[in-house]
mmCIF file of C-alpha atoms in Angstrom:
data_model
loop_
_atom_site.group_PDB
_atom_site.id
_atom_site.type_symbol
_atom_site.label_atom_id
_atom_site.label_comp_id
_atom_site.label_asym_id
_atom_site.label_seq_id
_atom_site.Cartn_x
_atom_site.Cartn_y
_atom_site.Cartn_z
ATOM 1 C CA ASP A 1471 -33.340 -12.777 2.516
ATOM 2 C CA THR A 1472 -29.832 -11.923 3.609
ATOM 3 C CA GLU A 1473 -28.225 -13.486 6.679
ATOM 4 C CA VAL A 1474 -26.316 -10.275 7.317
ATOM 5 C CA THR A 1475 -28.607 -7.502 8.501
ATOM 6 C CA GLN A 1476 -27.703 -3.847 8.145
ATOM 7 C CA THR A 1477 -29.545 -0.900 9.640
ATOM 8 C CA PRO A 1478 -30.624 1.630 8.660
ATOM 9 C CA LYS A 1479 -31.254 1.023 4.960
ATOM 10 C CA HIS A 1480 -31.029 4.718 4.215
ATOM 11 C CA LEU A 1481 -29.430 7.564 6.167
ATOM 12 C CA VAL A 1482 -29.241 11.275 5.484
ATOM 13 C CA MET A 1483 -26.974 13.266 7.739
ATOM 14 C CA GLY A 1484 -25.455 16.717 7.928
ATOM 15 C CA MET A 1485 -21.743 17.334 8.121
ATOM 16 C CA THR A 1486 -21.918 18.091 11.857
ATOM 17 C CA ASN A 1487 -24.004 15.067 12.805
ATOM 18 C CA LYS A 1488 -22.919 11.904 14.576
ATOM 19 C CA LYS A 1489 -24.558 8.696 13.451
ATOM 20 C CA SER A 1490 -23.859 4.963 13.500
ATOM 21 C CA LEU A 1491 -24.352 2.147 11.018
ATOM 22 C CA LYS A 1492 -25.090 -1.272 12.424
ATOM 23 C CA CYS A 1493 -24.466 -4.776 11.124
ATOM 24 C CA GLU A 1494 -25.465 -8.115 12.625
ATOM 25 C CA GLN A 1495 -24.861 -11.748 11.673
ATOM 26 C CA HIS A 1496 -25.699 -14.986 13.464
ATOM 27 C CA MET A 1497 -23.820 -17.451 11.287
ATOM 28 C CA GLY A 1498 -20.946 -17.807 13.737
ATOM 29 C CA HIS A 1499 -18.580 -16.035 11.368
ATOM 30 C CA ARG A 1500 -15.445 -14.663 13.004
ATOM 31 C CA ALA A 1501 -14.427 -12.163 10.344
ATOM 32 C CA MET A 1502 -16.476 -9.035 9.637
ATOM 33 C CA TYR A 1503 -15.908 -6.337 7.060
ATOM 34 C CA TRP A 1504 -16.904 -2.818 6.092
ATOM 35 C CA TYR A 1505 -16.815 -1.830 2.445
ATOM 36 C CA LYS A 1506 -17.671 1.466 0.766
ATOM 37 C CA GLN A 1507 -19.190 1.443 -2.714
ATOM 38 C CA LYS A 1508 -19.646 4.530 -4.861
ATOM 39 C CA ALA A 1509 -21.970 4.457 -7.855
ATOM 40 C CA LYS A 1510 -20.676 2.346 -10.746
ATOM 41 C CA LYS A 1511 -17.550 1.422 -8.786
ATOM 42 C CA PRO A 1512 -16.436 -1.761 -7.008
ATOM 43 C CA PRO A 1513 -16.649 -2.110 -3.242
ATOM 44 C CA GLU A 1514 -13.579 -0.675 -1.519
ATOM 45 C CA LEU A 1515 -12.311 -2.370 1.607
ATOM 46 C CA MET A 1516 -12.354 -0.128 4.681
ATOM 47 C CA PHE A 1517 -11.959 -2.315 7.776
ATOM 48 C CA VAL A 1518 -11.673 -5.981 8.719
ATOM 49 C CA TYR A 1519 -12.261 -7.459 12.136
ATOM 50 C CA SER A 1520 -10.992 -10.936 12.903
ATOM 51 C CA TYR A 1521 -12.053 -12.529 16.170
ATOM 52 C CA GLU A 1522 -13.347 -9.122 17.295
ATOM 53 C CA LYS A 1523 -9.985 -7.429 16.770
ATOM 54 C CA LEU A 1524 -9.268 -4.881 14.082
ATOM 55 C CA SER A 1525 -6.936 -6.602 11.641
ATOM 56 C CA ILE A 1526 -7.097 -4.330 8.599
ATOM 57 C CA ASN A 1527 -7.605 -0.565 8.393
ATOM 58 C CA GLU A 1528 -7.195 0.705 4.854
ATOM 59 C CA SER A 1529 -6.018 4.161 5.925
ATOM 60 C CA VAL A 1530 -9.599 5.253 6.395
ATOM 61 C CA PRO A 1531 -10.067 8.833 7.721
ATOM 62 C CA SER A 1532 -10.692 9.054 11.449
ATOM 63 C CA ARG A 1533 -14.180 10.449 10.870
ATOM 64 C CA PHE A 1534 -15.072 6.760 10.339
ATOM 65 C CA SER A 1535 -14.683 4.742 13.530
ATOM 66 C CA PRO A 1536 -15.408 1.003 13.540
ATOM 67 C CA GLU A 1537 -16.407 -1.008 16.556
ATOM 68 C CA CYS A 1538 -16.951 -4.728 17.093
ATOM 69 C CA PRO A 1539 -18.762 -5.169 20.435
ATOM 70 C CA ASN A 1540 -19.047 -8.944 20.037
ATOM 71 C CA SER A 1541 -18.687 -11.643 17.421
ATOM 72 C CA SER A 1542 -22.159 -10.969 15.979
ATOM 73 C CA LEU A 1543 -22.169 -7.192 15.799
ATOM 74 C CA LEU A 1544 -20.236 -4.602 13.856
ATOM 75 C CA ASN A 1545 -20.770 -0.863 14.022
ATOM 76 C CA LEU A 1546 -19.444 2.038 12.007
ATOM 77 C CA HIS A 1547 -19.544 5.362 13.840
ATOM 78 C CA LEU A 1548 -19.707 8.450 11.669
ATOM 79 C CA HIS A 1549 -18.740 11.982 12.666
ATOM 80 C CA ALA A 1550 -18.090 15.158 10.707
ATOM 81 C CA LEU A 1551 -18.493 13.489 7.334
ATOM 82 C CA GLN A 1552 -18.062 15.211 4.004
ATOM 83 C CA PRO A 1553 -20.449 15.130 1.021
ATOM 84 C CA GLU A 1554 -17.954 12.925 -0.849
ATOM 85 C CA ASP A 1555 -18.526 10.263 1.809
ATOM 86 C CA SER A 1556 -21.983 9.689 0.378
ATOM 87 C CA ALA A 1557 -22.041 6.073 -0.798
ATOM 88 C CA LEU A 1558 -23.421 2.599 -0.178
ATOM 89 C CA TYR A 1559 -21.805 1.095 2.910
ATOM 90 C CA LEU A 1560 -21.713 -2.674 2.852
ATOM 91 C CA CYS A 1561 -21.119 -5.026 5.742
ATOM 92 C CA ALA A 1562 -19.962 -8.583 5.155
ATOM 93 C CA SER A 1563 -18.934 -11.583 7.187
ATOM 94 C CA SER A 1564 -17.017 -14.780 6.512
ATOM 95 C CA GLN A 1565 -15.854 -17.906 8.279
ATOM 96 C CA GLY A 1566 -12.292 -16.732 7.841
ATOM 97 C CA ALA A 1567 -9.434 -16.651 5.404
ATOM 98 C CA ASN A 1568 -10.263 -18.045 1.968
ATOM 99 C CA SER A 1569 -13.976 -18.268 2.737
ATOM 100 C CA PRO A 1570 -16.556 -16.350 0.731
ATOM 101 C CA LEU A 1571 -18.095 -13.126 1.972
ATOM 102 C CA HIS A 1572 -21.751 -12.929 2.923
ATOM 103 C CA PHE A 1573 -22.998 -9.407 2.297
ATOM 104 C CA GLY A 1574 -25.776 -7.376 3.792
ATOM 105 C CA ASN A 1575 -27.930 -5.202 1.567
ATOM 106 C CA GLY A 1576 -26.071 -2.082 2.627
ATOM 107 C CA THR A 1577 -26.839 1.336 4.049
ATOM 108 C CA ARG A 1578 -27.201 4.105 1.502
ATOM 109 C CA LEU A 1579 -25.670 7.170 3.114
ATOM 110 C CA THR A 1580 -26.179 10.727 1.931
ATOM 111 C CA VAL A 1581 -24.176 13.530 3.533
ATOM 112 C CA THR A 1582 -25.637 16.995 3.022
ATOM 113 C CA ALA B 493 -0.491 -7.528 -1.652
ATOM 114 C CA GLN B 494 -2.859 -9.365 -3.929
ATOM 115 C CA SER B 495 -4.894 -7.745 -6.687
ATOM 116 C CA VAL B 496 -7.208 -8.586 -9.552
ATOM 117 C CA THR B 497 -7.606 -7.077 -12.996
ATOM 118 C CA GLN B 498 -10.838 -7.446 -14.899
ATOM 119 C CA LEU B 499 -9.866 -7.011 -18.492
ATOM 120 C CA ASP B 500 -13.181 -5.712 -19.824
ATOM 121 C CA SER B 501 -15.227 -2.938 -18.241
ATOM 122 C CA HIS B 502 -18.220 -3.800 -20.444
ATOM 123 C CA VAL B 503 -19.241 -6.946 -22.310
ATOM 124 C CA SER B 504 -22.279 -7.135 -24.556
ATOM 125 C CA VAL B 505 -23.706 -10.429 -25.831
ATOM 126 C CA SER B 506 -26.895 -11.600 -27.477
ATOM 127 C CA GLU B 507 -29.294 -13.804 -25.586
ATOM 128 C CA GLY B 508 -28.429 -17.473 -26.092
ATOM 129 C CA THR B 509 -24.768 -16.839 -26.968
ATOM 130 C CA PRO B 510 -21.765 -17.651 -24.741
ATOM 131 C CA VAL B 511 -20.483 -15.308 -22.060
ATOM 132 C CA LEU B 512 -16.799 -14.770 -21.222
ATOM 133 C CA LEU B 513 -15.760 -12.363 -18.472
ATOM 134 C CA ARG B 514 -12.014 -12.178 -17.964
ATOM 135 C CA CYS B 515 -10.090 -11.887 -14.707
ATOM 136 C CA ASN B 516 -6.359 -11.988 -14.000
ATOM 137 C CA TYR B 517 -4.946 -12.044 -10.504
ATOM 138 C CA SER B 518 -1.734 -11.294 -8.696
ATOM 139 C CA SER B 519 -0.898 -12.916 -5.373
ATOM 140 C CA SER B 520 2.174 -13.857 -3.394
ATOM 141 C CA TYR B 521 0.426 -16.907 -2.013
ATOM 142 C CA SER B 522 -1.941 -19.525 -3.341
ATOM 143 C CA PRO B 523 -5.020 -17.362 -3.627
ATOM 144 C CA SER B 524 -8.675 -17.984 -3.159
ATOM 145 C CA LEU B 525 -10.743 -16.486 -5.938
ATOM 146 C CA PHE B 526 -14.411 -15.636 -6.184
ATOM 147 C CA TRP B 527 -16.915 -14.229 -8.623
ATOM 148 C CA TYR B 528 -19.783 -12.083 -7.359
ATOM 149 C CA VAL B 529 -22.739 -10.609 -9.216
ATOM 150 C CA GLN B 530 -24.556 -7.382 -8.399
ATOM 151 C CA HIS B 531 -27.859 -6.588 -10.042
ATOM 152 C CA PRO B 532 -28.951 -2.933 -10.129
ATOM 153 C CA ASN B 533 -29.854 -1.659 -6.671
ATOM 154 C CA LYS B 534 -29.296 -5.098 -5.207
ATOM 155 C CA GLY B 535 -26.717 -6.669 -2.915
ATOM 156 C CA LEU B 536 -23.749 -8.809 -3.891
ATOM 157 C CA GLN B 537 -24.336 -12.492 -4.529
ATOM 158 C CA LEU B 538 -21.661 -15.180 -4.658
ATOM 159 C CA LEU B 539 -21.575 -16.989 -7.998
ATOM 160 C CA LEU B 540 -18.695 -19.384 -7.348
ATOM 161 C CA LYS B 541 -15.411 -19.832 -5.513
ATOM 162 C CA TYR B 542 -12.009 -21.417 -6.040
ATOM 163 C CA THR B 543 -10.090 -22.484 -2.933
ATOM 164 C CA SER B 544 -7.325 -24.805 -4.247
ATOM 165 C CA ALA B 545 -9.515 -27.809 -4.952
ATOM 166 C CA ALA B 546 -10.699 -28.561 -8.500
ATOM 167 C CA THR B 547 -9.492 -26.006 -11.041
ATOM 168 C CA LEU B 548 -12.823 -26.009 -12.899
ATOM 169 C CA VAL B 549 -15.443 -24.571 -10.598
ATOM 170 C CA LYS B 550 -19.161 -24.704 -11.194
ATOM 171 C CA GLY B 551 -21.401 -22.055 -9.729
ATOM 172 C CA ILE B 552 -24.997 -20.989 -9.669
ATOM 173 C CA ASN B 553 -27.150 -20.113 -12.681
ATOM 174 C CA GLY B 554 -24.995 -22.113 -15.118
ATOM 175 C CA PHE B 555 -21.796 -20.132 -14.588
ATOM 176 C CA GLU B 556 -18.400 -21.740 -14.253
ATOM 177 C CA ALA B 557 -14.796 -20.583 -14.017
ATOM 178 C CA GLU B 558 -11.421 -22.190 -14.581
ATOM 179 C CA PHE B 559 -8.389 -21.457 -12.443
ATOM 180 C CA LYS B 560 -5.218 -21.394 -14.571
ATOM 181 C CA LYS B 561 -2.136 -20.851 -12.452
ATOM 182 C CA SER B 562 0.216 -20.643 -15.434
ATOM 183 C CA GLU B 563 -1.832 -17.770 -16.846
ATOM 184 C CA THR B 564 -2.827 -16.291 -13.450
ATOM 185 C CA SER B 565 -6.378 -16.223 -14.734
ATOM 186 C CA PHE B 566 -9.832 -17.051 -13.428
ATOM 187 C CA HIS B 567 -12.218 -16.331 -16.289
ATOM 188 C CA LEU B 568 -15.986 -16.667 -15.853
ATOM 189 C CA THR B 569 -18.028 -18.386 -18.553
ATOM 190 C CA LYS B 570 -21.575 -19.394 -19.322
ATOM 191 C CA PRO B 571 -22.613 -21.354 -22.415
ATOM 192 C CA SER B 572 -25.811 -19.452 -23.092
ATOM 193 C CA ALA B 573 -26.673 -15.964 -21.821
ATOM 194 C CA HIS B 574 -30.082 -15.147 -20.441
ATOM 195 C CA MET B 575 -31.629 -11.712 -20.169
ATOM 196 C CA SER B 576 -31.579 -12.037 -16.382
ATOM 197 C CA ASP B 577 -27.765 -12.317 -16.457
ATOM 198 C CA ALA B 578 -27.452 -8.600 -17.196
ATOM 199 C CA ALA B 579 -25.635 -7.205 -14.162
ATOM 200 C CA GLU B 580 -22.250 -6.107 -12.812
ATOM 201 C CA TYR B 581 -19.758 -8.900 -12.182
ATOM 202 C CA PHE B 582 -16.811 -8.684 -9.785
ATOM 203 C CA CYS B 583 -13.786 -10.922 -9.514
ATOM 204 C CA VAL B 584 -12.374 -11.062 -5.968
ATOM 205 C CA VAL B 585 -9.047 -12.356 -4.640
ATOM 206 C CA SER B 586 -8.373 -13.315 -1.050
ATOM 207 C CA ASP B 587 -5.143 -13.953 0.777
ATOM 208 C CA ARG B 588 -4.672 -15.818 4.031
ATOM 209 C CA ASN B 589 -5.264 -12.697 6.143
ATOM 210 C CA ASN B 590 -8.953 -12.111 5.373
ATOM 211 C CA ASP B 591 -7.946 -9.407 2.905
ATOM 212 C CA MET B 592 -10.569 -9.529 0.126
ATOM 213 C CA ARG B 593 -9.950 -7.306 -2.910
ATOM 214 C CA PHE B 594 -12.398 -6.571 -5.686
ATOM 215 C CA GLY B 595 -11.646 -6.044 -9.334
ATOM 216 C CA ALA B 596 -13.044 -2.977 -11.077
ATOM 217 C CA GLY B 597 -16.045 -4.910 -12.344
ATOM 218 C CA THR B 598 -17.455 -5.912 -15.725
ATOM 219 C CA ARG B 599 -20.876 -4.762 -16.779
ATOM 220 C CA LEU B 600 -22.661 -7.472 -18.765
ATOM 221 C CA THR B 601 -25.353 -6.409 -21.198
ATOM 222 C CA VAL B 602 -27.567 -9.049 -22.813
ATOM 223 C CA LYS B 603 -29.354 -8.087 -26.014
ATOM 224 C CA PRO B 604 -32.599 -9.788 -27.054
#
């Protein structure tokens, strides 16, 4: 069982839809991450929150909007996505710099 | 910015023979380095980590890695491969700003 919980596990959405991915951890970690992973590729860093503040944004298109309501929760709001955005979206948390990442099992997103 | 290069996209070994997965890193600071494994349709699991303590790091499932600063390498080894080791392996480098970067991955195949 993973200590980082992601919901939903699967999501199918149209290009005009608005949806949100959710991530939760209760390990007291102060850094939380969103990664995108395409098939047979490594995870690509999208966003990092440190102490609930956005610290890294890897020039991600504005149709992806992250939110960190508190130290345990991380959301990724999706709007007007493209089919090429279909991927596995992974959430992770860590105690901070130089600490390992703890990953959730991901949300498999399909944009039609 | 830091980066990692995994020198082999695919490694094939026979069961019971040694495994060597190669990783070179680039970092402006003393890095932290990690190896993760991803089995098909599964999440990412931490195998081991180097965070400036002992240069020879032991991980789970019999894996170990040696940090060599002079060679900027962090190769992953295992004395004897098992069928269950077949998976995708990622080398990850971290700087002091929670910026965690994945290598391209090495797919390990284990033949009976």
